[in-house]
XYZ file of C-alpha atoms in Angstrom:
141
model
C 6.950 -0.177 7.995
C 6.966 -0.582 4.286
C 3.613 0.109 3.485
C 1.336 0.049 0.220
C -1.081 3.017 -0.359
C -4.170 1.311 1.257
C -2.130 0.926 4.226
C -1.107 4.534 4.203
C -4.476 5.610 3.695
C -5.667 3.778 6.869
C -2.640 4.111 8.666
C -4.392 6.039 11.633
C -7.210 3.328 12.239
C -4.724 0.067 11.921
C -3.521 -1.607 14.921
C 0.054 -0.420 15.842
C 0.848 -4.074 17.058
C 0.405 -5.247 13.540
C 2.887 -2.594 11.906
C 6.609 -2.684 12.133
C 8.527 0.117 13.916
C 10.361 1.911 11.563
C 7.767 3.814 8.909
C 8.865 3.746 5.357
C 6.759 3.900 1.800
C 7.928 4.152 -1.518
C 7.894 7.151 -4.222
C 5.562 5.008 -5.981
C 2.999 4.996 -3.198
C 3.688 8.860 -2.974
C 2.833 9.062 -6.659
C -0.004 6.927 -6.079
C -1.538 9.202 -3.300
C -1.020 12.077 -5.792
C -3.513 10.934 -7.906
C -6.256 10.762 -5.039
C -7.164 14.370 -4.960
C -6.960 15.037 -8.667
C -9.679 12.485 -9.234
C -11.737 12.762 -6.575
C -15.523 13.349 -7.276
C -16.426 15.545 -4.549
C -15.280 18.350 -2.531
C -15.336 16.468 0.758
C -13.619 13.447 -0.684
C -10.917 15.414 -2.268
C -10.154 17.362 0.880
C -9.815 14.184 2.495
C -7.537 12.746 -0.329
C -5.521 15.797 0.107
C -4.929 15.596 3.938
C -3.805 11.749 3.504
C -1.088 13.253 0.852
C 0.132 15.972 2.954
C 0.338 13.831 5.939
C 2.271 11.251 4.175
C 4.773 13.905 2.502
C 5.211 15.164 6.106
C 5.915 11.999 7.656
C 7.652 9.728 5.076
C 10.851 10.268 3.326
C 9.866 7.667 0.235
C 12.147 5.082 -0.812
C 13.113 6.076 -4.438
C 12.314 3.731 -7.206
C 15.469 3.443 -8.289
C 17.848 0.878 -10.625
C 17.752 -1.864 -8.250
C 13.651 -1.431 -8.098
C 13.737 -1.027 -11.715
C 15.670 -4.688 -12.396
C 13.477 -6.336 -9.622
C 10.333 -4.974 -11.469
C 11.316 -7.288 -14.184
C 10.790 -10.396 -11.998
C 7.601 -8.849 -10.391
C 6.183 -8.877 -13.907
C 7.369 -12.125 -14.945
C 5.674 -13.569 -11.641
C 2.386 -11.870 -12.288
C 2.126 -13.021 -15.871
C 2.982 -16.607 -14.822
C 0.013 -16.339 -12.259
C -2.071 -15.038 -15.409
C -2.547 -11.626 -13.759
C -2.136 -8.450 -16.193
C 0.980 -6.287 -14.726
C -0.550 -3.139 -16.506
C -3.856 -3.179 -13.977
C -1.438 -3.778 -10.945
C 1.256 -1.373 -12.057
C 1.589 0.838 -9.080
C 1.441 -2.461 -6.971
C 3.960 -3.716 -9.223
C 6.382 -1.222 -8.602
C 5.654 -1.360 -4.938
C 6.630 -4.677 -4.653
C 9.674 -4.306 -6.534
C 10.951 -1.335 -4.168
C 10.235 -3.956 -1.446
C 12.184 -6.451 -3.111
C 14.997 -4.598 -3.992
C 14.959 -3.105 -0.382
C 14.576 -6.530 1.280
C 11.621 -5.568 2.882
C 8.095 -6.791 3.508
C 5.065 -5.020 2.021
C 2.258 -4.282 4.722
C -0.958 -4.214 3.235
C -4.916 -4.536 3.791
C -5.192 -5.767 0.621
C -2.976 -8.728 0.401
C -4.362 -10.151 -2.871
C -2.962 -7.214 -4.770
C 0.292 -8.627 -4.450
C -0.559 -12.673 -4.658
C 1.442 -14.287 -7.174
C 4.660 -12.040 -6.772
C 7.491 -14.546 -6.342
C 10.369 -13.501 -3.702
C 7.879 -10.914 -1.999
C 7.197 -11.150 1.544
C 3.558 -9.837 2.279
C 2.353 -9.076 5.570
C -1.706 -8.733 5.832
C -2.845 -5.947 8.063
C -6.622 -6.350 9.224
C -8.611 -3.926 7.826
C -10.423 -1.839 10.267
C -14.106 -1.909 8.655
C -13.688 -5.808 8.222
C -12.746 -6.167 12.192
C -15.600 -3.854 13.052
C -18.181 -6.253 10.770
C -16.900 -9.274 12.469
C -17.178 -8.116 16.066
C -20.496 -7.038 15.232
C -21.375 -10.556 14.054
C -20.347 -12.215 16.985
C -22.086 -10.135 19.349
C -25.394 -10.729 17.348
C-alpha cells in the first residue's frame, strides 16, 4: 500500500480487501504523522496520535522524498494551480502525490478530494469506516 496520512491513521479500521498487499508510505506521511502529537490539544488525543506515529515508524520503511520526487513535485504543483487549488494549502498531500508519481504507485486514501486535479496520479479511494457505518445505519431504518 502506498497510503496517505489519513489511510495510515485509519489503517486498523479499513477493509483489507480495499488495500494492496504491499504496505508502503512516504517519508512525508511520516513527517505529517510526527506533527500530530505535538499539536494535539488534549492528553488523550496526544497519546492516540503518538501511538499511531510509533506504529507507523515500527511497521513501515518510508519511501524517501528524493530527487525524482522533487522533480515530480513540479508537475503536481502545476496541476494543482491549473485546477485553481493552492499548493501551499496542500503541501503534504502534494509531496505525497509527487512521491507516488515518481515511484509509479497509486495513492490509497480515504480523502480522495485532497488529490483531485493532480495530473498523472492514480488515486484509489478507500471507504472511510465511519461513513460506511452511517450508510448502513440509514439503510436499516
